[in-house]
Short mmCIF file of C-alpha atoms in Angstrom, two decimals:
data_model
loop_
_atom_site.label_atom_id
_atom_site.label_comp_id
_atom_site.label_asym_id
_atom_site.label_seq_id
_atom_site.Cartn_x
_atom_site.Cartn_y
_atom_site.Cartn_z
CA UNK R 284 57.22 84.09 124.24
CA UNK R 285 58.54 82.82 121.27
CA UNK R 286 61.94 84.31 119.88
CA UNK R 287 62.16 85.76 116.57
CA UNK R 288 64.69 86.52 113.76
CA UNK R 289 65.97 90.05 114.10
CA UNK R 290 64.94 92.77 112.14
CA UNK R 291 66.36 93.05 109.21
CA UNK R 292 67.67 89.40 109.13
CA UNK R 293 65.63 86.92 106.98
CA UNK R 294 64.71 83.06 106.92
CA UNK R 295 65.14 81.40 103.61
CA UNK R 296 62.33 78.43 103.55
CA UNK R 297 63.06 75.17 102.08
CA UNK R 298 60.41 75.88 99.64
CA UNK R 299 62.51 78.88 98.85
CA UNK R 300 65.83 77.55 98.30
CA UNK R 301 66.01 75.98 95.06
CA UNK R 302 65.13 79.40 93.56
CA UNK R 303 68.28 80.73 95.36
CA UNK R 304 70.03 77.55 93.90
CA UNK R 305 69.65 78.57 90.64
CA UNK R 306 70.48 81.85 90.85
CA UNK R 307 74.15 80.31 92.34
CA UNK R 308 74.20 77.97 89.87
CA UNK R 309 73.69 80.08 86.98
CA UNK R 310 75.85 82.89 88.51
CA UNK R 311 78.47 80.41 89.31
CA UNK R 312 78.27 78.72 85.18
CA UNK R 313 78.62 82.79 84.07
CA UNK R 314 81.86 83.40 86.07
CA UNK R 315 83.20 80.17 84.97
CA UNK R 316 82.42 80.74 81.30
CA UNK R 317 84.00 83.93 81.89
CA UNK R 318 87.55 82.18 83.47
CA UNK R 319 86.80 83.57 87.05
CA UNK R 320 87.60 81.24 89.91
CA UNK R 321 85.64 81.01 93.47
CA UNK R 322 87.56 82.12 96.50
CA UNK R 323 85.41 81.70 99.90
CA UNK R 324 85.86 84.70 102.02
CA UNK R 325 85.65 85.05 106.06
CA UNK R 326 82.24 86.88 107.34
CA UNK R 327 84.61 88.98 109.66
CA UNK R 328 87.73 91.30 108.86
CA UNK R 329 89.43 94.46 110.49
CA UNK R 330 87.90 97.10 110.68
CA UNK R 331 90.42 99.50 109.51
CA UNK R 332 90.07 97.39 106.48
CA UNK R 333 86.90 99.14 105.12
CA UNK R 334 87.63 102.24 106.69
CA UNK R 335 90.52 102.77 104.00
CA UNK R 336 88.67 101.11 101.43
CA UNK R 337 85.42 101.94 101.58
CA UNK R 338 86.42 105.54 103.22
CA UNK R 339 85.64 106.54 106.20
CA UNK R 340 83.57 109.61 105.56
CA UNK R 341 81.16 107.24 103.75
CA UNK R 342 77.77 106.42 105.16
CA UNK R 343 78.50 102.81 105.81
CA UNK R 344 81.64 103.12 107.40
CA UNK R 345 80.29 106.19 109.66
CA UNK R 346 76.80 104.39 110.23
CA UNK R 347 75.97 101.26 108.34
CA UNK R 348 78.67 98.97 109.94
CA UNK R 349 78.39 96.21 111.96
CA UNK R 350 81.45 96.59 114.32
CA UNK R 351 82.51 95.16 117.83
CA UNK R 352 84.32 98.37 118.43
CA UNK R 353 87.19 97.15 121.15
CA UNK R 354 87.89 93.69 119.08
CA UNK R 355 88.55 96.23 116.08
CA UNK R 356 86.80 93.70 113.94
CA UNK R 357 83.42 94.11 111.23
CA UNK R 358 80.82 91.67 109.87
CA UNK R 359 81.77 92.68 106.19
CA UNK R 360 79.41 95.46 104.47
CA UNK R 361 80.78 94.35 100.73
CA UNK R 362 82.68 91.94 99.15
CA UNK R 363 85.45 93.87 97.33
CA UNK R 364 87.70 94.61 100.22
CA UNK R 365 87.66 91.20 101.58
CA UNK R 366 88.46 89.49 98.34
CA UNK R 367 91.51 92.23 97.55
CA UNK R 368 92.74 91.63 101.37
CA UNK R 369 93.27 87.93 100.36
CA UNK R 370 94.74 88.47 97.07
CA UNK R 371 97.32 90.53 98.81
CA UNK R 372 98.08 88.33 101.45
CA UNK R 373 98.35 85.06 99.61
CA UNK R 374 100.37 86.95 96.75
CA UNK R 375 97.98 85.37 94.54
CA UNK R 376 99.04 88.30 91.39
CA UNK R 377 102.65 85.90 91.59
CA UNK R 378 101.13 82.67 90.36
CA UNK R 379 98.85 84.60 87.41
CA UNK R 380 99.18 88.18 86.23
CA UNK R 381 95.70 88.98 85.59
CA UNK R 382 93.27 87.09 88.18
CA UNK R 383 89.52 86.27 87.69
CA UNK R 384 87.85 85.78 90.99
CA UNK R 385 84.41 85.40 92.26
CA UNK R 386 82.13 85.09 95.43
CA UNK R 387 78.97 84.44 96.80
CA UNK R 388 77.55 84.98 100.13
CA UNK R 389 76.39 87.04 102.56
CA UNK R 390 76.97 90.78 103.90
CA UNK R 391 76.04 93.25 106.49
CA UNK R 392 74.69 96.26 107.25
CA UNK R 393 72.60 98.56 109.16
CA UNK R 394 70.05 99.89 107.28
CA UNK R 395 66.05 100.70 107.66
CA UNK R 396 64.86 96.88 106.45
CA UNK R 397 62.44 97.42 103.22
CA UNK R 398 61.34 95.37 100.22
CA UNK R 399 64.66 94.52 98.69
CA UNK R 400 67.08 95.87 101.46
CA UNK R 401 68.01 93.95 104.39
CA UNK R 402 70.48 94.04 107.01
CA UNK R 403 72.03 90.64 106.09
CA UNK R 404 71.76 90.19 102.14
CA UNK R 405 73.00 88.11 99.54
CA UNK R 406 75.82 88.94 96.60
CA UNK R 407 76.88 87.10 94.07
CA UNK R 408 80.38 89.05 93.06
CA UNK R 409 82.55 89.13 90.42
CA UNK R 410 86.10 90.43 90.07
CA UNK R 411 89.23 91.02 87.50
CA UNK R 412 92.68 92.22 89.03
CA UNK R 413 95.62 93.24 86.96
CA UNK R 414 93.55 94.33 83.39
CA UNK R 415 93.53 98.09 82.97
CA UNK R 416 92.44 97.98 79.05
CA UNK R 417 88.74 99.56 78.88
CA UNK R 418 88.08 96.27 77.06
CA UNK R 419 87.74 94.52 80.31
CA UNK R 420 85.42 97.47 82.04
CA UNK R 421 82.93 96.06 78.89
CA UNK R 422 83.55 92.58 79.00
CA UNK R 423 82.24 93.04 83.40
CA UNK R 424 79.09 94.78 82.00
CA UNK R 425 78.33 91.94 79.68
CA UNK R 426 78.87 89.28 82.17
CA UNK R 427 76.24 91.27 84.40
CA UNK R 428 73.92 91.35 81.79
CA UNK R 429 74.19 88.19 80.86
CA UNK R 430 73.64 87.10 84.19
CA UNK R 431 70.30 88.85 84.02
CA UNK R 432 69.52 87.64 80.44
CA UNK R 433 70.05 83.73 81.55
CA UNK R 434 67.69 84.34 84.63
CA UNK R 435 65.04 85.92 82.48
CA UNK R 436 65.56 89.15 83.53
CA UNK R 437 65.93 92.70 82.38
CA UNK R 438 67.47 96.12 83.53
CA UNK R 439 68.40 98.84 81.95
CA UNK R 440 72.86 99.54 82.58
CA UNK R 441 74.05 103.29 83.05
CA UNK R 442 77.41 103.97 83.24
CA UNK R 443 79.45 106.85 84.17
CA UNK R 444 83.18 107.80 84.80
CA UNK R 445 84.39 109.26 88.12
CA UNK R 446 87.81 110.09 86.63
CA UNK R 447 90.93 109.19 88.74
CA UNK R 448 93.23 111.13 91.36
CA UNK R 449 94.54 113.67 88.53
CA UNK R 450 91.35 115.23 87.63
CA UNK R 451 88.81 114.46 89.99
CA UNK R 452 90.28 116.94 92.48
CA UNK R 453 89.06 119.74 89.82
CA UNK R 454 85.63 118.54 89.17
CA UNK R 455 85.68 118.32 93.54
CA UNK R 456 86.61 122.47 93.70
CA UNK R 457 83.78 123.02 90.41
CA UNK R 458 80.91 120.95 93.14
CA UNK R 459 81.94 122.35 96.18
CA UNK R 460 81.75 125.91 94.87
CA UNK R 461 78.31 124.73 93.43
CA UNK R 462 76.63 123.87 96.52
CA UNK R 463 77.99 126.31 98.47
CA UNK R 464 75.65 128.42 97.13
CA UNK R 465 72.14 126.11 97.51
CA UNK R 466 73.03 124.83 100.73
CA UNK R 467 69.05 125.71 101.77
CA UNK R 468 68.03 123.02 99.08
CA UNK R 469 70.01 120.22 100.58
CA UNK R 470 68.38 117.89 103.69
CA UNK R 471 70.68 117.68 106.36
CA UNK R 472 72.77 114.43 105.28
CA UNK R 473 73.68 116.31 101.86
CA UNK R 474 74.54 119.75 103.55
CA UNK R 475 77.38 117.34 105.80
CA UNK R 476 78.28 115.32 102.65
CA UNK R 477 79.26 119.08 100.75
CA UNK R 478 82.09 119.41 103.18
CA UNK R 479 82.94 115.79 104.06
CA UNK R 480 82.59 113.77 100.36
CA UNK R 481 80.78 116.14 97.82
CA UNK R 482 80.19 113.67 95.23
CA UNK R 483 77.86 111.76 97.19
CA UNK R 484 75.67 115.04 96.95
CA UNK R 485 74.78 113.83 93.75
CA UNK R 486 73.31 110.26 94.60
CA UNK R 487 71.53 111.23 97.15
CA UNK R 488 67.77 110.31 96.16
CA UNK R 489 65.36 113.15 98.27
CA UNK R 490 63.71 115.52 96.09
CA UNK R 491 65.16 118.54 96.92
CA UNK R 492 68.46 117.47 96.65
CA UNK R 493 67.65 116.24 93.23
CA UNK R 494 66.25 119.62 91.98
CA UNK R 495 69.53 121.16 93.47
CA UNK R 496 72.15 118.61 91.56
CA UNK R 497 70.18 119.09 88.37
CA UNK R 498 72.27 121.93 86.93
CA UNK R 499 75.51 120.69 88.59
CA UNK R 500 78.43 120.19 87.26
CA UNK R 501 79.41 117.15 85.11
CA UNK R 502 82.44 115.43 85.92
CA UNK R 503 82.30 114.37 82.19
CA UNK R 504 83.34 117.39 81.59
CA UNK R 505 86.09 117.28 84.51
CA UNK R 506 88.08 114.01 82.76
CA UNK R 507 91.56 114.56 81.66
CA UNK R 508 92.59 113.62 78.44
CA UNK R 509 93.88 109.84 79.09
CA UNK R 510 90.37 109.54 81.53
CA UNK R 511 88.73 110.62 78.57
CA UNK R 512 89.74 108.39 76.07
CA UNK R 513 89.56 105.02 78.36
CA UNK R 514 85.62 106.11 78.62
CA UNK R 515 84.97 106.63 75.05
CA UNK R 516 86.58 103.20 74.21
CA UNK R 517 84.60 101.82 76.82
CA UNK R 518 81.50 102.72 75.54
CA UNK R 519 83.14 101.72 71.95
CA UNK R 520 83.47 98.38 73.36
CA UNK R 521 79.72 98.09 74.88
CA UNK R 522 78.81 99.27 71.10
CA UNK R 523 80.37 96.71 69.30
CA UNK R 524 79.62 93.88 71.66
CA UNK R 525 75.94 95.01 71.15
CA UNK R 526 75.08 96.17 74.89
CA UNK R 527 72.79 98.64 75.51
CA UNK R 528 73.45 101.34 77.63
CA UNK R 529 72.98 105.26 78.54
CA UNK R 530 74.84 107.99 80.46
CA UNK R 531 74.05 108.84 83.90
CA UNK R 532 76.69 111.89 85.29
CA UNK R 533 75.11 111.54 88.70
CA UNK R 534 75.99 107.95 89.57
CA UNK R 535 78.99 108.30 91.53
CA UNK R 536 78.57 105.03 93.96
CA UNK R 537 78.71 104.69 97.87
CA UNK R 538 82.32 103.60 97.85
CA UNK R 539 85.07 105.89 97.58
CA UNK R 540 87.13 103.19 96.24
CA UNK R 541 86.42 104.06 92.17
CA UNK R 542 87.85 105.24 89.98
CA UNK R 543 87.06 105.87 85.81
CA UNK R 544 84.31 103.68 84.94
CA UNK R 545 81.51 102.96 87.28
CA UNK R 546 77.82 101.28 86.12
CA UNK R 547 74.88 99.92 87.64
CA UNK R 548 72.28 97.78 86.39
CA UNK R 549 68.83 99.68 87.42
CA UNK R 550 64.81 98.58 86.68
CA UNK R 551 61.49 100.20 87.80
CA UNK R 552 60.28 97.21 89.10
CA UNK R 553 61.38 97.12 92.35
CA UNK R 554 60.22 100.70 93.87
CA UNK R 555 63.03 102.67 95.40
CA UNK R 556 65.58 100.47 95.21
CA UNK R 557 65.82 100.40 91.66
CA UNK R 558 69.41 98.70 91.58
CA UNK R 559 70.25 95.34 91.39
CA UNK R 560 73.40 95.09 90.28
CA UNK R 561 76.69 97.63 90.18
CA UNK R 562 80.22 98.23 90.18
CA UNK R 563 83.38 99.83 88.90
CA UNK R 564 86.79 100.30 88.63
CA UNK R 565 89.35 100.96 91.38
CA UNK R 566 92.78 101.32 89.64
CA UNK R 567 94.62 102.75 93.14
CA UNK R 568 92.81 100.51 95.94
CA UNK R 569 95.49 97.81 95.62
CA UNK R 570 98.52 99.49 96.57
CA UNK R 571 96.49 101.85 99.20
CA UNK R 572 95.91 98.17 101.18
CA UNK R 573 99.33 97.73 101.01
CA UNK R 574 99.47 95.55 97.90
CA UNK R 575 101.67 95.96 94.72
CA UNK R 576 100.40 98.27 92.20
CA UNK R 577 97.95 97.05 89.98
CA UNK R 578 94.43 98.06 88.52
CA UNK R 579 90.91 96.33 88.91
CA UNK R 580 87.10 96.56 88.70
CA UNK R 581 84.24 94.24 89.50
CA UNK R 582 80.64 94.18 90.04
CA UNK R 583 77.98 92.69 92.28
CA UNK R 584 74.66 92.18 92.35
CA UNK R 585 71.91 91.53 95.09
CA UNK R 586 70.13 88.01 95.42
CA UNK R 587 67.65 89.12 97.37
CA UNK R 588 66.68 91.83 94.89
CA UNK R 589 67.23 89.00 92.12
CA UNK R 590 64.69 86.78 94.11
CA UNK R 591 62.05 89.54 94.42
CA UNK R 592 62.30 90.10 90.11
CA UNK R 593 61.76 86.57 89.65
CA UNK R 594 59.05 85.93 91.96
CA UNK R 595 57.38 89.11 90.56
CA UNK R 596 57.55 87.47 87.24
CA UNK R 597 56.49 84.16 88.63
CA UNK R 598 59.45 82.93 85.87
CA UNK R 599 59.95 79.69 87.78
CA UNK R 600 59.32 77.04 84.63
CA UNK R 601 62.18 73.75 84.75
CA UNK R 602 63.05 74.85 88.44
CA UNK R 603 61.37 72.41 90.38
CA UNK R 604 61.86 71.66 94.61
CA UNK R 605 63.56 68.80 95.59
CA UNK R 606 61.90 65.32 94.89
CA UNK R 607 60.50 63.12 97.18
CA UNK R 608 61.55 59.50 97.45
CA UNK R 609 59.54 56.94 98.79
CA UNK R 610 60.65 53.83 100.43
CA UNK R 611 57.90 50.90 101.39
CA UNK R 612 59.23 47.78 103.32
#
């Protein structure tokens, strides 16, 4: 009997590999243009590692992870928490004050396999530690979308704010309170989530749970006055450098890691899984992994979802496969 790849886990062809070239190499001439430097990141970290990033009441720390439980160690879900445990430990903020890094490679996670979501994928990841100005939150939402641009591609970018530690505990009490009272609408993951991490109520994608978070609260209208103004000068920004955008008060992410501004880059053209690209800010993750107090956001964005787009669009003109050379004696 022959042995096959496991499910979830996927082959990329010879035939197939110069298209996954260029996305690298134009991801890779982006960052650089950009002043963001590569670090190369280990597949494996500590567990506890995600569980205090990510957060542990989150659906891939509680069920998405792959862990080898007594070793203590997990094949990394996401990027973002490997990259910040190296900046820590190699004190990179000494030698520069703001740092520019980016990654590529792969991730892991347990999920039902379907077009566009697998259980190992593909991330191309970008990063800026030690900027707080709302400047930069605009300047990472250009670079994603002119990422897409370069590969031929379009998406549509919504953007929200999650607020930070001083007022988010307000708009918390306002959702709580407002799906205590429609618990009966919820499925059975969102009914959990109202007592364990409310907010992810509203991302949840299942029709009934959509009709129920459609007259929810906004936690627009939850942001203090300095939360505020950082998200009205980030959308100032994204006007003036002429990217397109809209307003979406449900996004809230998977991670509980942001904070303020969090976007995604979302099209139609890929069924459910309508993102390809996302990210945020997380001004207090730092310090909680035991680094020194600085902000930062980033963003990512899925090759595999980037390979389906282009394929779609059969948009494969000057990429040709490696060249043959013949040799007669």
């Amino acid at each position: 009997m022959k042995i096959k790849a496991i499910n979830g886990f996927k082959d990329i062809l010879p035939e197939e590999v110069p298209l996954w070239q260029h996305i690298e190499g134009v991801a890779r001439d982006i960052f650089q243009r950009f002043g963001c430097h590569e670090i190369r990141l280990p597949i494996l970290e500590k567990t506890e590692l995600f569980a205090r990033s990510i957060g542990e009441a989150t659906d891939i720390v509680e069920k998405e992870m792959y862990t080898f439980v007594e070793m203590g160690i997990t094949m990394r879900p996401e990027a973002t928490a490997s990259l910040l445990r190296a900046f820590i430990e190699h004190g990179l903020h000494v030698r520069q004050p703001v740092q520019r890094l980016y990654t590529i490679g792969p991730m892991f996670r347990h999920e039902r396999p379907q077009k566009g979501r697998l259980r190992q994928f593909h991330q191309v990841d970008a990063e800026v530690i030690g900027a707080v100005e709302p400047e930069i939150d605009a300047e990472l939402m250009a670079m994603g979308q002119m990422l897409l641009t370069e590969l031929g591609l379009s998406a549509s970018l919504e953007v929200n704010s999650l607020g930070c530690p001083g007022c988010r505990p307000e708009f918390r009490r306002r959702l709580v309170a407002y799906l205590q009272d429609r618990q009966a609408g919820l499925c059975e993951d969102c009914r959990r989530r109202s007592e364990t991490n409310p907010l992810r109520v509203l991302d949840c994608k299942k029709a009934g749970c959509r009709e129920v978070v459609e007259e929810a609260p906004s936690i627009l209208d939850a942001l203090c006055p300095e939360c505020r103004s950082h998200f009205d000068q980030v959308q100032s920004r994204l006007d003036l450098l002429g990217v397109s955008y809209s307003l979406n008060r449900f996004m809230v992410r998977g991670l509980d890691y942001y904070t303020r501004t969090t976007f995604e880059f979302v099209t139609g053209d890929l069924g459910a899984q309508a993102a390809i690209g996302a990210g945020g800010r997380y001004d207090g993750l730092i310090e909680q992994l035991g680094g020194p107090k600085l902000p930062g956001i980033g963003f990512a964005m899925g090759m595999e979802r980037l390979v389906l787009l282009l394929q779609a669009a059969d948009n494969r003109a000057e990429r040709p496969g490696p060249s043959l050379d013949l040799f007669v004696a």
